[in-house]
Tab-separated table of C-alpha atoms in Angstrom:
chain	number	residue	atom	x	y	z
A	1	UNK	CA	46.758	61.053	-48.017
A	2	UNK	CA	43.426	62.281	-46.714
A	3	UNK	CA	40.093	60.464	-46.202
A	4	UNK	CA	37.198	62.111	-48.048
A	5	UNK	CA	33.655	60.733	-47.558
A	6	UNK	CA	30.769	62.419	-49.247
A	7	UNK	CA	28.175	62.202	-46.497
A	8	UNK	CA	25.346	63.524	-48.699
A	9	UNK	CA	25.951	60.879	-51.387
A	10	UNK	CA	23.953	58.529	-49.154
A	11	UNK	CA	20.953	59.309	-46.891
A	12	UNK	CA	21.608	60.090	-43.240
A	13	UNK	CA	20.433	57.951	-40.351
A	14	UNK	CA	17.536	60.293	-39.634
A	15	UNK	CA	16.475	60.155	-43.272
A	16	UNK	CA	16.712	56.376	-43.149
A	17	UNK	CA	14.518	56.295	-40.015
A	18	UNK	CA	11.963	58.529	-41.725
A	19	UNK	CA	11.973	56.327	-44.807
A	20	UNK	CA	11.383	53.219	-42.668
A	21	UNK	CA	7.693	53.974	-43.005
A	22	UNK	CA	8.015	53.424	-46.791
A	23	UNK	CA	9.597	49.961	-47.188
A	24	UNK	CA	8.887	49.757	-50.898
A	25	UNK	CA	10.610	53.053	-51.672
A	26	UNK	CA	13.582	52.436	-49.344
A	27	UNK	CA	14.788	49.126	-50.769
A	28	UNK	CA	17.549	50.852	-52.705
A	29	UNK	CA	19.085	51.948	-49.358
A	30	UNK	CA	20.260	48.437	-48.503
A	31	UNK	CA	23.147	48.417	-50.989
A	32	UNK	CA	24.019	52.017	-50.093
A	33	UNK	CA	24.279	51.085	-46.394
A	34	UNK	CA	26.764	48.282	-47.067
A	35	UNK	CA	28.855	50.241	-49.587
A	36	UNK	CA	29.119	53.322	-47.308
A	37	UNK	CA	30.361	51.354	-44.281
A	38	UNK	CA	32.842	49.335	-46.368
A	39	UNK	CA	34.198	52.480	-48.031
A	40	UNK	CA	34.678	54.189	-44.651
A	41	UNK	CA	36.660	51.276	-43.196
A	42	UNK	CA	38.782	50.868	-46.341
A	43	UNK	CA	39.585	54.587	-46.462
A	44	UNK	CA	40.517	54.663	-42.768
A	45	UNK	CA	42.855	51.679	-43.172
A	46	UNK	CA	44.518	53.216	-46.224
A	47	UNK	CA	45.010	56.536	-44.427
A	48	UNK	CA	46.549	54.821	-41.386
A	49	UNK	CA	49.010	52.856	-43.514
A	50	UNK	CA	50.126	55.952	-45.414
A	51	UNK	CA	50.391	58.285	-42.410
A	52	UNK	CA	53.678	56.738	-41.259
A	53	UNK	CA	55.334	57.346	-44.653
A	54	UNK	CA	54.729	61.104	-44.830
A	55	UNK	CA	58.402	61.928	-43.992
A	56	UNK	CA	61.225	60.120	-45.873
A	57	UNK	CA	64.917	60.893	-45.088
A	58	UNK	CA	67.580	59.714	-47.513
A	59	UNK	CA	70.600	58.150	-45.665
A	60	UNK	CA	73.028	59.558	-48.208
A	61	UNK	CA	72.034	63.142	-47.383
A	62	UNK	CA	72.380	62.798	-43.580
A	63	UNK	CA	76.067	63.834	-43.593
A	64	UNK	CA	75.467	67.160	-45.322
A	65	UNK	CA	72.720	68.376	-43.020
A	66	UNK	CA	73.987	71.222	-40.868
A	67	UNK	CA	73.342	71.547	-37.166
A	68	UNK	CA	70.808	74.302	-37.738
A	69	UNK	CA	69.026	72.243	-40.299
A	70	UNK	CA	69.191	69.235	-37.965
A	71	UNK	CA	67.400	71.191	-35.273
A	72	UNK	CA	64.807	72.420	-37.695
A	73	UNK	CA	64.391	68.909	-39.051
A	74	UNK	CA	64.000	67.511	-35.528
A	75	UNK	CA	61.276	70.027	-34.766
A	76	UNK	CA	59.621	69.112	-38.057
A	77	UNK	CA	59.717	65.420	-37.120
A	78	UNK	CA	58.206	66.138	-33.681
A	79	UNK	CA	55.472	68.220	-35.294
A	80	UNK	CA	54.866	65.511	-37.902
A	81	UNK	CA	54.689	62.824	-35.194
A	82	UNK	CA	52.200	64.915	-33.212
A	83	UNK	CA	50.083	65.460	-36.283
A	84	UNK	CA	50.315	61.755	-37.104
A	85	UNK	CA	49.211	60.875	-33.549
A	86	UNK	CA	46.366	63.383	-33.739
A	87	UNK	CA	45.292	62.120	-37.124
A	88	UNK	CA	45.498	58.534	-35.849
A	89	UNK	CA	43.109	59.375	-33.002
A	90	UNK	CA	40.812	61.038	-35.515
A	91	UNK	CA	40.984	57.905	-37.638
A	92	UNK	CA	40.144	55.742	-34.607
A	93	UNK	CA	37.211	58.000	-33.770
A	94	UNK	CA	36.066	57.918	-37.382
A	95	UNK	CA	36.321	54.125	-37.463
A	96	UNK	CA	34.401	53.864	-34.181
A	97	UNK	CA	31.770	56.241	-35.501
A	98	UNK	CA	31.566	54.297	-38.750
A	99	UNK	CA	31.199	51.034	-36.800
A	100	UNK	CA	28.433	52.511	-34.665
A	101	UNK	CA	26.795	53.891	-37.779
A	102	UNK	CA	27.065	50.500	-39.448
A	103	UNK	CA	25.510	48.746	-36.422
A	104	UNK	CA	22.703	51.283	-36.361
A	105	UNK	CA	22.149	50.882	-40.067
A	106	UNK	CA	22.127	47.096	-39.684
A	107	UNK	CA	19.496	47.451	-36.975
A	108	UNK	CA	17.473	49.764	-39.183
A	109	UNK	CA	17.940	47.356	-42.081
A	110	UNK	CA	16.556	44.532	-39.932
A	111	UNK	CA	13.604	46.704	-38.970
A	112	UNK	CA	13.094	47.538	-42.633
A	113	UNK	CA	12.980	43.836	-43.506
A	114	UNK	CA	10.530	43.235	-40.667
A	115	UNK	CA	8.305	46.057	-41.881
A	116	UNK	CA	8.539	44.691	-45.431
A	117	UNK	CA	7.385	41.278	-44.213
A	118	UNK	CA	4.612	42.959	-42.213
A	119	UNK	CA	3.518	44.922	-45.287
A	120	UNK	CA	3.495	41.709	-47.340
A	121	UNK	CA	1.395	39.980	-44.679
A	122	UNK	CA	-1.005	42.928	-44.579
A	123	UNK	CA	-1.261	42.844	-48.366
A	124	UNK	CA	-2.017	39.115	-48.206
A	125	UNK	CA	-4.712	39.690	-45.583
A	126	UNK	CA	-6.157	42.487	-47.701
A	127	UNK	CA	-6.240	40.134	-50.686
A	128	UNK	CA	-7.947	37.469	-48.563
A	129	UNK	CA	-10.547	40.006	-47.424
A	130	UNK	CA	-11.183	41.025	-51.030
A	131	UNK	CA	-11.592	37.385	-52.046
A	132	UNK	CA	-13.965	36.786	-49.125
A	133	UNK	CA	-15.983	39.875	-50.042
A	134	UNK	CA	-16.194	38.667	-53.648
A	135	UNK	CA	-17.343	35.213	-52.499
A	136	UNK	CA	-19.976	36.774	-50.233
A	137	UNK	CA	-21.304	38.903	-53.074
A	138	UNK	CA	-21.465	35.849	-55.348
A	139	UNK	CA	-23.311	33.907	-52.622
A	140	UNK	CA	-25.813	36.759	-52.229
A	141	UNK	CA	-26.424	36.778	-55.975
A	142	UNK	CA	-26.964	33.010	-55.940
A	143	UNK	CA	-29.410	33.318	-53.034
A	144	UNK	CA	-31.396	36.007	-54.843
A	145	UNK	CA	-31.494	33.883	-58.006
A	146	UNK	CA	-32.726	30.889	-55.975
A	147	UNK	CA	-35.419	33.050	-54.364
A	148	UNK	CA	-36.578	34.243	-57.780
A	149	UNK	CA	-36.744	30.656	-59.027
A	150	UNK	CA	-38.717	29.631	-55.921
A	151	UNK	CA	-41.179	32.478	-56.506
A	152	UNK	CA	-41.627	31.426	-60.124
A	153	UNK	CA	-42.247	27.809	-59.104
A	154	UNK	CA	-44.714	28.928	-56.438
A	155	UNK	CA	-46.636	31.094	-58.894
A	156	UNK	CA	-46.689	28.257	-61.434
A	157	UNK	CA	-47.956	25.809	-58.791
A	158	UNK	CA	-50.638	28.272	-57.734
A	159	UNK	CA	-51.739	28.707	-61.342
A	160	UNK	CA	-51.917	24.922	-61.785
A	161	UNK	CA	-53.914	24.579	-58.571
A	162	UNK	CA	-56.368	27.260	-59.633
A	163	UNK	CA	-56.731	25.590	-63.024
A	164	UNK	CA	-57.456	22.237	-61.368
A	165	UNK	CA	-60.014	23.875	-59.064
A	166	UNK	CA	-61.689	25.469	-62.080
A	167	UNK	CA	-61.866	22.128	-63.862
A	168	UNK	CA	-63.355	20.473	-60.780
A	169	UNK	CA	-65.953	23.206	-60.443
A	170	UNK	CA	-66.876	22.874	-64.123
A	171	UNK	CA	-67.266	19.115	-63.711
A	172	UNK	CA	-69.451	19.549	-60.637
A	173	UNK	CA	-71.608	22.109	-62.413
A	174	UNK	CA	-71.949	19.815	-65.428
A	175	UNK	CA	-72.965	16.971	-63.119
A	176	UNK	CA	-75.651	19.086	-61.500
A	177	UNK	CA	-76.959	20.126	-64.920
A	178	UNK	CA	-77.019	16.483	-66.005
A	179	UNK	CA	-79.086	15.601	-62.945
A	180	UNK	CA	-81.450	18.481	-63.635
A	181	UNK	CA	-81.865	17.358	-67.251
A	182	UNK	CA	-82.576	13.807	-66.136
A	183	UNK	CA	-85.250	15.051	-63.751
A	184	UNK	CA	-86.704	17.234	-66.491
A	185	UNK	CA	-86.795	14.329	-68.895
A	186	UNK	CA	-88.647	12.187	-66.355
A	187	UNK	CA	-91.106	14.999	-65.763
A	188	UNK	CA	-91.643	15.422	-69.500
A	189	UNK	CA	-92.311	11.730	-69.944
A	190	UNK	CA	-94.839	11.830	-67.088
A	191	UNK	CA	-96.517	14.837	-68.607
A	192	UNK	CA	-96.676	13.071	-71.946
A	193	UNK	CA	-98.331	10.080	-70.391
A	194	UNK	CA	-100.808	12.279	-68.602
A	195	UNK	CA	-101.449	14.157	-71.835
A	196	UNK	CA	-102.154	10.902	-73.627
A	197	UNK	CA	-104.504	9.869	-70.870
A	198	UNK	CA	-106.310	13.198	-70.892
A	199	UNK	CA	-106.553	13.432	-74.686
A	200	UNK	CA	-109.926	11.933	-74.506
A	201	UNK	CA	-110.972	14.613	-71.989
A	202	UNK	CA	-110.935	17.422	-74.436
A	203	UNK	CA	-109.001	19.163	-77.183
A	204	UNK	CA	-108.320	22.306	-75.091
A	205	UNK	CA	-106.611	20.383	-72.381
A	206	UNK	CA	-104.541	18.531	-74.917
A	207	UNK	CA	-103.481	21.767	-76.545
A	208	UNK	CA	-102.460	23.104	-73.155
A	209	UNK	CA	-100.336	20.085	-72.551
A	210	UNK	CA	-98.744	20.426	-75.965
A	211	UNK	CA	-97.821	24.020	-75.257
A	212	UNK	CA	-96.318	22.959	-71.974
A	213	UNK	CA	-94.282	20.308	-73.726
A	214	UNK	CA	-93.044	22.827	-76.248
A	215	UNK	CA	-91.911	25.079	-73.406
A	216	UNK	CA	-90.014	22.227	-71.867
A	217	UNK	CA	-88.380	21.424	-75.188
A	218	UNK	CA	-87.311	25.042	-75.565
A	219	UNK	CA	-85.631	24.835	-72.171
A	220	UNK	CA	-83.844	21.639	-73.190
A	221	UNK	CA	-82.640	23.188	-76.444
A	222	UNK	CA	-81.361	26.225	-74.519
A	223	UNK	CA	-79.344	24.031	-72.170
A	224	UNK	CA	-78.052	21.962	-75.077
A	225	UNK	CA	-76.968	25.087	-76.961
A	226	UNK	CA	-74.912	26.525	-74.077
A	227	UNK	CA	-73.565	23.397	-72.364
A	228	UNK	CA	-73.394	20.900	-75.213
A	229	UNK	CA	-74.349	17.251	-75.154
A	230	UNK	CA	-74.323	15.714	-71.690
């Protein structure tokens, strides 16, 4: 019985080391690592158990073997024992190599798990950075919206202030006009009294006073037309 292991059915150690940089793509190697080592040990054990049964001599045929055949058979047994010993050492070397390979693969498997955890942690940090960047962008948008609202409120307050100032100025101007009209009315009444007193002095002077009064009345009507009743 011979031990046959297809070494290319699974990736080599060097290939496994190269693929350590790709933990997501190398996950399928974990089962292959375990199955390869188990198959090597099982095959070596089966070969060792069957190596001792390669030569079977029937007791009933021992009496008919001639001396020449006995010598040839003895040499065959010696050769078979030597081959069995040689194959046993090969099996031991193969088992040792398989054990070393299995230990190395276990170490690489542990490194692969560590790199997988590291990749997951990096992915989590990347997600946290993306979330933080999104929150910062949302905060910037909120700040800009608040600034726009503040500008609108400021412009509205300025417009209200200017409107109030305009109303105050209009009131002050109306007050001054009212005072001027009061003074004009007093002056007109004084002129009327003087005109009455001077009516006896002559018709020309009275006519002059009348014309003056008409001019004053025109001024009053002008102010009344443009500023309304005061």
